[in-house]
Short mmCIF file of C-alpha atoms and ligand atoms in Angstrom, two decimals:
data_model
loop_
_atom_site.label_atom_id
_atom_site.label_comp_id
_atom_site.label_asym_id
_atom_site.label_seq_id
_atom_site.Cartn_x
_atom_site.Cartn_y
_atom_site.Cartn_z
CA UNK T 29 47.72 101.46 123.05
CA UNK T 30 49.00 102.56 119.78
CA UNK T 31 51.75 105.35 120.11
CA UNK T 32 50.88 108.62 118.64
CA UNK T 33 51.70 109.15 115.14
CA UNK T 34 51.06 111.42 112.24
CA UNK T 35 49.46 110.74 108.74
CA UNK T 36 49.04 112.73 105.83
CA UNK T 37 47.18 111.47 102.68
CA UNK T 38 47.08 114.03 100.26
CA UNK T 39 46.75 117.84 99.40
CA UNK T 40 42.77 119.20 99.21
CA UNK T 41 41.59 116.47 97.08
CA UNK T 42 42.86 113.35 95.18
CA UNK T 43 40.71 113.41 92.23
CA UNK T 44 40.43 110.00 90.08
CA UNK T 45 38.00 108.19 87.50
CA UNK T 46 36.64 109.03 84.22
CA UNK T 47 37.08 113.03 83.07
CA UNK T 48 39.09 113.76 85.91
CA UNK T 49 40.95 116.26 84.35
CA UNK T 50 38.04 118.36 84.11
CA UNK T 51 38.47 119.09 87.67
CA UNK T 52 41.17 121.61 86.32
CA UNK T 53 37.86 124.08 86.22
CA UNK T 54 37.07 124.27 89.48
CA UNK T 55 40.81 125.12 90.84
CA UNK T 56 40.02 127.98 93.07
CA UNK T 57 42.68 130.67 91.69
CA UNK T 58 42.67 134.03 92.17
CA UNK T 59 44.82 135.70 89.10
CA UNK T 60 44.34 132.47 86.66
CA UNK T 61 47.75 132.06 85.56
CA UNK T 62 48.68 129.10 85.19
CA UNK T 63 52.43 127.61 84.72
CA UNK T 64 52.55 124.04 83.79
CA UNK T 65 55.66 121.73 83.70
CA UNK T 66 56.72 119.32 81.36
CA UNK T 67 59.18 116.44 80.77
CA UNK T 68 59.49 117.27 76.80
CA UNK T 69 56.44 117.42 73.97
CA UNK T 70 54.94 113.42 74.67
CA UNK T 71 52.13 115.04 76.14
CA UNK T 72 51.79 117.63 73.23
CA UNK T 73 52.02 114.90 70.57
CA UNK T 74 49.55 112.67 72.38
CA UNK T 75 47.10 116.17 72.52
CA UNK T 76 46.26 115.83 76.05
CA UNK T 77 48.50 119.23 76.13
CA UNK T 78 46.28 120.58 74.40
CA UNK T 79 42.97 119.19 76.13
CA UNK T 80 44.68 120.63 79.70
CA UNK T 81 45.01 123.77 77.87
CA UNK T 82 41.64 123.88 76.32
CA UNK T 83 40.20 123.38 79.58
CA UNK T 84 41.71 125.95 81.41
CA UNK T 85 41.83 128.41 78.81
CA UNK T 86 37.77 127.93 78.73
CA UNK T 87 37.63 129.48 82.53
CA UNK T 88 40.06 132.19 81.67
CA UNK T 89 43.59 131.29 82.60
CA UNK T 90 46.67 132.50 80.72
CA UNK T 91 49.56 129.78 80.59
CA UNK T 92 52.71 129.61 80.51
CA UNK T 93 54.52 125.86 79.74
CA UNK T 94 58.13 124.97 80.46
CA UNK T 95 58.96 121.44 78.96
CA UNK T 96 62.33 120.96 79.58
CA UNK T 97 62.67 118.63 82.67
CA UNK T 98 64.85 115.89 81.97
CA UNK T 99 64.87 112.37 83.74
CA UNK T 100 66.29 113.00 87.04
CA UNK T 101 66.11 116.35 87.21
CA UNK T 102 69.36 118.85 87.79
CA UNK T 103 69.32 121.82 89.94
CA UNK T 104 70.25 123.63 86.96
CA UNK T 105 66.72 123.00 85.53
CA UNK T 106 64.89 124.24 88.56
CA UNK T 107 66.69 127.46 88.72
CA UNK T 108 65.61 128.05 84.71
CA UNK T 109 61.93 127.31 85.84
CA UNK T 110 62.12 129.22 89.05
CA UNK T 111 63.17 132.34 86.75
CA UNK T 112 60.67 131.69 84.29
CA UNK T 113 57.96 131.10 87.25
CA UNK T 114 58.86 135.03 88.76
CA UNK T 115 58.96 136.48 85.39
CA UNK T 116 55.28 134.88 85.01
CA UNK T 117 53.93 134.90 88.61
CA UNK T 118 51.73 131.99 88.33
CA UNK T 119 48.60 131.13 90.80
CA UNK T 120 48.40 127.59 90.00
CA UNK T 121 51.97 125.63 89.10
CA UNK T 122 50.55 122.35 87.45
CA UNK T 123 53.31 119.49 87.01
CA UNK T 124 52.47 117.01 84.11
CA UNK T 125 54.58 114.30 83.64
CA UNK T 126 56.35 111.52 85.34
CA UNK T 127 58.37 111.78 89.40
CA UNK T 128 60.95 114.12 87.23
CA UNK T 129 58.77 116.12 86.35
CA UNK T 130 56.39 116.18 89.75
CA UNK T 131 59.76 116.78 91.25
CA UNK T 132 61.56 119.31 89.82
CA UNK T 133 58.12 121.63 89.49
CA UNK T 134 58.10 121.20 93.21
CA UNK T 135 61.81 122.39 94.11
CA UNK T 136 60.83 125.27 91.48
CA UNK T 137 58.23 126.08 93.19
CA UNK T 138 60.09 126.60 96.62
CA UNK T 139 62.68 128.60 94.67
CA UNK T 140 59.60 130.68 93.20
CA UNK T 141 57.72 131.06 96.83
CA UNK T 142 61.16 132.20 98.18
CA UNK T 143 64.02 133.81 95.73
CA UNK T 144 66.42 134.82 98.58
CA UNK T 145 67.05 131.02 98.65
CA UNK T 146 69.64 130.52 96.24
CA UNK T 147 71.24 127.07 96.80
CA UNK T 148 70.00 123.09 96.92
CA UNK T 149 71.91 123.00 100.56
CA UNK T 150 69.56 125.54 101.39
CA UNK T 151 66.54 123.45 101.03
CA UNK T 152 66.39 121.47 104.44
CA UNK T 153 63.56 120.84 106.33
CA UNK T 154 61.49 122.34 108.05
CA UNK T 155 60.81 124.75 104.76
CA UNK T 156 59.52 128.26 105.26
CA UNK T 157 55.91 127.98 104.28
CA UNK T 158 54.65 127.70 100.66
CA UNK T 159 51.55 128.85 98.96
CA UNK T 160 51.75 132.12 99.54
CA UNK T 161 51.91 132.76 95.52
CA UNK T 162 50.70 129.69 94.14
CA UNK T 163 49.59 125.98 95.31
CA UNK T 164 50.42 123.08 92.83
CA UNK T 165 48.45 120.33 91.12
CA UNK T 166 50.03 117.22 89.61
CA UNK T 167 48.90 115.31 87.07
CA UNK T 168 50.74 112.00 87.00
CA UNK T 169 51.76 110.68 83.28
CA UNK T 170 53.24 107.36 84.40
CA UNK T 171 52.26 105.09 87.76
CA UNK T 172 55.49 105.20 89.93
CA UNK T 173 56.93 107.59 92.30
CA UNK T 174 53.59 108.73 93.90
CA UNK T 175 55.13 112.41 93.89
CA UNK T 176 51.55 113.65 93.85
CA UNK T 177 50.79 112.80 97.49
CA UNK T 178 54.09 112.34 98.55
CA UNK T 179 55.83 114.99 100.53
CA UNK T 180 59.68 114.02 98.88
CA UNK T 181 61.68 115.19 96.04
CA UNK T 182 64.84 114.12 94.88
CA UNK T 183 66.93 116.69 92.91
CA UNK T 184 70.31 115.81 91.11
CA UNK T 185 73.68 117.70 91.56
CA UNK T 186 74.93 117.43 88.17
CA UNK T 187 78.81 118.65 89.68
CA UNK T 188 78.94 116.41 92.42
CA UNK T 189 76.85 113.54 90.70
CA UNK T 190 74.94 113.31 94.48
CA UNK T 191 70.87 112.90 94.61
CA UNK T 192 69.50 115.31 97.48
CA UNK T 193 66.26 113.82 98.67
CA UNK T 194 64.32 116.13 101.08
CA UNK T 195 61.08 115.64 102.79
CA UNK T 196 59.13 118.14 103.82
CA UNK T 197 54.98 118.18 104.34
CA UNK T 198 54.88 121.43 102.47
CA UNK T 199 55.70 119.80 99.73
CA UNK T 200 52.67 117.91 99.92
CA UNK T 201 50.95 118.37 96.44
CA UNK T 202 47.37 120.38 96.95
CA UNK T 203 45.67 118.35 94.36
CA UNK T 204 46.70 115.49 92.74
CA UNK T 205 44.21 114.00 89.23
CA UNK T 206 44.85 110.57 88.19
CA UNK T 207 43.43 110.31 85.04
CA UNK T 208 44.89 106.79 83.40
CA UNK T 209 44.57 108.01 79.88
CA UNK T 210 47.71 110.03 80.10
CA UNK T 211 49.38 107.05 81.32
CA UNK T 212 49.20 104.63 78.07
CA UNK T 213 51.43 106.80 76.29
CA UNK T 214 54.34 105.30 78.69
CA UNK T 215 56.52 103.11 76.88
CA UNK T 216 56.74 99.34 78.13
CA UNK T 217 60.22 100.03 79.42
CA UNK T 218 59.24 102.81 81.21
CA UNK T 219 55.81 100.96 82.38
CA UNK T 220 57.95 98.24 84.04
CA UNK T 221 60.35 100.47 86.05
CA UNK T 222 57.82 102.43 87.37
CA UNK T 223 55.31 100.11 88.06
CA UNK T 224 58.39 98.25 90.17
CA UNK T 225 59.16 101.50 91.90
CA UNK T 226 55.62 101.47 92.97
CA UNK T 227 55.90 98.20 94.34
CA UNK T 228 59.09 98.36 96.29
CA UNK T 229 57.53 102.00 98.24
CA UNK T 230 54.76 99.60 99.15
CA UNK T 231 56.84 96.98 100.61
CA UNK T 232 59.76 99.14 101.82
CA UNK T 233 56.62 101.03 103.79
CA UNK T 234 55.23 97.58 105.23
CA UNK T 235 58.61 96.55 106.78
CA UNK T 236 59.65 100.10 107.73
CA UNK T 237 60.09 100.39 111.27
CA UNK T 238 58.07 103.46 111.85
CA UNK T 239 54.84 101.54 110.08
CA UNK T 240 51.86 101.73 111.14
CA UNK T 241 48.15 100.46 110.73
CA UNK T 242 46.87 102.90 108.76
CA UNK T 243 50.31 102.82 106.51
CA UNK T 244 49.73 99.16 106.16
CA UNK T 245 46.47 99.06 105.08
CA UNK T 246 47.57 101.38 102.23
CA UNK T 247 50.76 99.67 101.39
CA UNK T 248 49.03 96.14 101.13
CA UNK T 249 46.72 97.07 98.73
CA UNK T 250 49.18 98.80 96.48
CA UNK T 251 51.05 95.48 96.67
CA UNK T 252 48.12 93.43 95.46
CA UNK T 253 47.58 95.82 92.76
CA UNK T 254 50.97 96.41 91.64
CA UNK T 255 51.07 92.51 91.24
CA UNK T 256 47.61 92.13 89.34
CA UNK T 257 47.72 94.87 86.75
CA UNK T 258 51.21 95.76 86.01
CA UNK T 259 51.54 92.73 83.90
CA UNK T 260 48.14 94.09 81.95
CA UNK T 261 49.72 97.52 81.91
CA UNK T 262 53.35 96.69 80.07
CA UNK T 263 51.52 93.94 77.99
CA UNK T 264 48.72 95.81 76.60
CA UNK T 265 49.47 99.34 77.33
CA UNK T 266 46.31 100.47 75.99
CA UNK T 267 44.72 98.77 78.40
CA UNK T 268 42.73 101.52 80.90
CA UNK T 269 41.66 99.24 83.20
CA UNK T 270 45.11 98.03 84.11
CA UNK T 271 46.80 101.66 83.43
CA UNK T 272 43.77 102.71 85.88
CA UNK T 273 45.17 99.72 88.47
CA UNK T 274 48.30 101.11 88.66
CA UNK T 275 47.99 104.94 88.76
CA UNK T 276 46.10 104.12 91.65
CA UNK T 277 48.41 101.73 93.20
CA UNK T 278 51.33 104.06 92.83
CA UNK T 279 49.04 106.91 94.21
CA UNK T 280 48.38 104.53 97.11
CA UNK T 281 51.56 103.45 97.44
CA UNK T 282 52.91 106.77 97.58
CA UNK T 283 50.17 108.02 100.80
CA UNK T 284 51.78 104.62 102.71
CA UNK T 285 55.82 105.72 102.18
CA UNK T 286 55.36 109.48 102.20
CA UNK T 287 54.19 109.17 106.21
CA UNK T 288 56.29 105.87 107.07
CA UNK T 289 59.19 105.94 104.82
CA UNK T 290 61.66 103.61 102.64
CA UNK T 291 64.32 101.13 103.52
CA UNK T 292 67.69 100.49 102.30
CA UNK T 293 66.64 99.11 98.04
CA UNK T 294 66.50 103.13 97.66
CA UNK T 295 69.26 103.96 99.39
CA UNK T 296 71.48 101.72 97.27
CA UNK T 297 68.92 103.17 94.34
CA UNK T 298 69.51 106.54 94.78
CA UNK T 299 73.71 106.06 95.49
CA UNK T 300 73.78 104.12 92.17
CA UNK T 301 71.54 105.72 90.25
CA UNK T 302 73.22 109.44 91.08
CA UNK T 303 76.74 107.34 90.09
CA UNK T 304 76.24 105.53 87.22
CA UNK T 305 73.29 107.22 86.22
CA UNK T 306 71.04 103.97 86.42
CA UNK T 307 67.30 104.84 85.79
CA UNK T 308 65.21 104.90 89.98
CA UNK T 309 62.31 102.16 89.06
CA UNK T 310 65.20 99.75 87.49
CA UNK T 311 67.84 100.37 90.27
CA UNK T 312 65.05 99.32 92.78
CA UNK T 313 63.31 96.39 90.53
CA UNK T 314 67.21 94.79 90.58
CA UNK T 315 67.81 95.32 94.00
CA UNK T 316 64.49 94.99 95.71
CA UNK T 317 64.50 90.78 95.98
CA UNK T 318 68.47 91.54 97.23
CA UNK T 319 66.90 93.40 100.11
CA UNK T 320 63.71 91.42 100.89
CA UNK T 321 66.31 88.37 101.48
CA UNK T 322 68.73 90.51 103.32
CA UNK T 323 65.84 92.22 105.79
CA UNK T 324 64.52 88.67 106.13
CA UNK T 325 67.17 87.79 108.66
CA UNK T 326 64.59 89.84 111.26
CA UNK T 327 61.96 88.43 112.49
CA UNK T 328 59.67 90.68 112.15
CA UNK T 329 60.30 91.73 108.79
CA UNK T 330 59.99 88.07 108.23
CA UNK T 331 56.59 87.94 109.25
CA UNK T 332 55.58 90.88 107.12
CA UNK T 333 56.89 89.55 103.82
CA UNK T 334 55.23 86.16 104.90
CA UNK T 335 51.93 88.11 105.47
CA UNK T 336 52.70 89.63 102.36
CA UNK T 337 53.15 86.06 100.56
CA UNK T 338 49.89 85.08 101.87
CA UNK T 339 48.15 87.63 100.51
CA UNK T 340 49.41 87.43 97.23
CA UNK T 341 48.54 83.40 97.57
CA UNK T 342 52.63 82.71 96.12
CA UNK T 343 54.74 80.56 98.34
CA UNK T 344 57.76 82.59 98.48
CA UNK T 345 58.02 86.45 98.08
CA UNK T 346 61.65 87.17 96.35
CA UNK T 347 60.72 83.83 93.98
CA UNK T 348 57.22 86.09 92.96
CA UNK T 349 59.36 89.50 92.72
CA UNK T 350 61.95 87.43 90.63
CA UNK T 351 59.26 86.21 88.47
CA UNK T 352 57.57 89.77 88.04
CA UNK T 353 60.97 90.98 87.26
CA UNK T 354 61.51 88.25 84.50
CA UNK T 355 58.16 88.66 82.75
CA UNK T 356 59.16 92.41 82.46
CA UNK T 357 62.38 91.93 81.26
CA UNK T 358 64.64 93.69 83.67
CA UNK T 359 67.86 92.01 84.99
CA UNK T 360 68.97 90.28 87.53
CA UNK T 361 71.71 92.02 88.34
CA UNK T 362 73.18 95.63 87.96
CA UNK T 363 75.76 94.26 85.53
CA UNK T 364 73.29 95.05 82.38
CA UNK T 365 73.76 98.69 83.14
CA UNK T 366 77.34 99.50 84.24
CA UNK T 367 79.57 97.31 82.04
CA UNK T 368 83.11 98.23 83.78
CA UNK T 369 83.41 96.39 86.62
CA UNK T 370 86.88 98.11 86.98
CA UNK T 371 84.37 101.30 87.35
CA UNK T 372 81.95 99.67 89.84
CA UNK T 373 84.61 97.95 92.29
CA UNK T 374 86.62 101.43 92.49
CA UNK T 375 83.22 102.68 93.30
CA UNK T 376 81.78 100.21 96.19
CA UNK T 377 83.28 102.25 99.40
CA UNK T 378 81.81 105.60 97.85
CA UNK T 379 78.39 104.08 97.00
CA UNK T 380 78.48 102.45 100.63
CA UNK T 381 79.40 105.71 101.97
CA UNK T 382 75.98 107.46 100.63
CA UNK T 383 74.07 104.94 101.23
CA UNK T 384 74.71 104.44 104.80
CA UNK T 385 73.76 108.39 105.20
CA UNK T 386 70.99 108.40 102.72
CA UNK T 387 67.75 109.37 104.80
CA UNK T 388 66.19 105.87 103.61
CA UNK T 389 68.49 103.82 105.73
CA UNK T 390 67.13 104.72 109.18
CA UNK T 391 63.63 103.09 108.93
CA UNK T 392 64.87 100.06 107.26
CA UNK T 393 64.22 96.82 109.67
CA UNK T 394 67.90 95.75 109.48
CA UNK T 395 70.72 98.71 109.49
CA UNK T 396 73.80 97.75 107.87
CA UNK T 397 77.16 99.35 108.89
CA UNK T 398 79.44 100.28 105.30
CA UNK T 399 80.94 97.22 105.09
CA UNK T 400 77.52 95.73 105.26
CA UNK T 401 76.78 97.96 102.36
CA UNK T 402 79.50 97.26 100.54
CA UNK T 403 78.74 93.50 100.65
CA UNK T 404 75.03 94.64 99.66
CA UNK T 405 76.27 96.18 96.53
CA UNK T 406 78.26 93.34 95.25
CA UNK T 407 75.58 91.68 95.68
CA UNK T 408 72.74 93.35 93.37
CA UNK T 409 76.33 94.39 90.59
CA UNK T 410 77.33 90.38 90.86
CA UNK T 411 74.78 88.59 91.59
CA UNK T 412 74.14 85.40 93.79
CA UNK T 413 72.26 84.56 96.88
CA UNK T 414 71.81 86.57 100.49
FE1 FE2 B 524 61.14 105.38 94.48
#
């Protein structure tokens, strides 16, 4: 028998396919305001702003936008939007925009559900409960992080230059529309990181030693997708049926980690990326072959990627992430974004040091000790074989 275990797929409804966004109508809301977050005016100039509007406007709402979320989002913002959200008392909080963006309108919303919490420390799990002002939609604008059905945000601490990642099921998005047009305004750079953050959730999930059945069913297929359209997708980023392909892998990617969680290529992602400031999806594309070596040395990790392999009919998994890697031009090494290695070698025991506690660690197959990390991030910074 199959120990007991929990899984959680979404909010009310994942909505996807053609005209998805008209599902915006049928939000059940009670005062029809609605406050939608933004990562700056790309979705403005592209109009679909304005088509989100249109469409709620037509049933009635009154809106409010904030558009200042930056790539990896501070605390600082999330306070601004919290004040902004109780000035406005929203219904409906609807997040367009990349895992920034899903994030930070998430830890506003917390901050908006309950003022008399006033600090990031203060957000630990188990929350108090949400929704009882508003429930929150997301709208993904690029195929990555899976924040839409995933029940994790990461929030920066712009004084101590530390990621917080909590996990909570509250934060479990209530509906989530994947409509792919939004997504070909991503730039290729942008296209590829993603897409590879998608792809290492999926295979951090499959080797994560609380996986199970249902978790690997999901995480499989995001795999398979991840590695048949997200070529398409940064080639020809017009391309809907590719940009469709991987909003959907990331989505599916995202129900897989959000119940099983990551491995060890985040927590050295989110230690270097709070550090040096390297963007998430790149951090991970560089070190995720690293880590599939270095988890290989278990057996039944082993197995996994060799299932894996099969699958994806390529002889040898890190040679086929590698490859990926090459055709989308990122690096092989960390070297191409922090250029003082003076910088990065008086910085290995630190980064070892968070990435040893970061919450990612504990489901990985193989758990290193901080030496273990260290030698991990020399490694992905220097290069060479594990
Ligand atoms: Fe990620």
């Amino acid at each position: 028998m199959l120990p007991m275990r929990p899984m959680k797929l979404g909010g009310d409804f994942i909505m996807f396919g053609e005209n998805s966004l008209e599902y915006l109508q049928q939000l059940p809301a009670k005062t029809k305001r609605a406050f939608i977050v933004l990562g700056g005016n790309f979705m403005e100039e592209a109009g679909y702003l304005k088509e989100i509007t249109d469409l709620l406007e037509e049933v009635g709402y009154t809106i409010e936008t904030f558009n200042d979320v930056e790539p990896d989002p501070s605390f600082d913002t999330v306070q601004k939007g919290a004040k902004a959200m109780l000035a406005f008392e929203p219904d409906w909080i609807i997040a367009v925009g990349g895992g920034s963006v899903m994030d930070a309108a998430k830890a506003m919303w917390i901050f908006y559900e309950h003022p008399e919490l006033k600090t990031l420390e203060e957000i630990v799990s188990p929350l108090p409960k949400l929704r009882n002002k508003a429930k929150i939609a997301c709208i993904p604008t690029s195929s990555g992080t899976g924040s839409e059905v995933s029940r994790s945000i990461v929030i920066t601490d712009k004084e101590t230059h530390i990621k917080h990642g909590i996990g909570d099921m509250e934060l479990m998005p209530d509906i989530a529309i994947l409509e792919p047009k939004l997504t070909t305004t991503l730039p290729k750079g942008m296209t590829a990181a993603t897409g590879m953050d998608a792809l290492t959730h999926a295979l951090e999930a499959k080797v994560s030693n609380r996986a199970n059945v249902l978790a690997d069913v999901l995480a499989e297929k995001a795999i398979k997708d991840v590695f048949a359209y997200l070529p398409t997708a940064f080639h020809e980023p017009d391309n809907l049926k590719a940009r469709e392909g991987m909003l959907l892998a990331s989505c599916i990617a995202g129900m897989s980690f959000t119940n099983v969680s990551l491995g060890i290529v985040h927590s050295l992602a989110h230690a270097i990326g709070g550090k040096f400031g390297v963007p998430h999806g790149l951090a991970n594309a560089i070190i995720l072959p690293y880590i599939v070596s270095y988890n290989s040395q278990d057996e039944t990790a082993k197995q996994l990627y060799q299932e894996v392999a099969d699958m994806l009919e390529v002889a040898d998994l890190v040679t086929a992430i590698q490859e990926l890697n090459k055709e989308l031009g990122i690096p092989t090494t960390l070297q191409a974004f922090i250029k003082k290695d003076e910088a990065f070698d008086a910085s290995v025991k630190e980064l070892a040091k968070l990435a040893k506690a970061d919450g990612c660690t504990k489901t990985n197959p193989v758990i290193p000790d901080e030496a273990g990390f260290e030698e991990l991030f020399n490694k992905v910074y220097y290069g060479g074989t594990i």
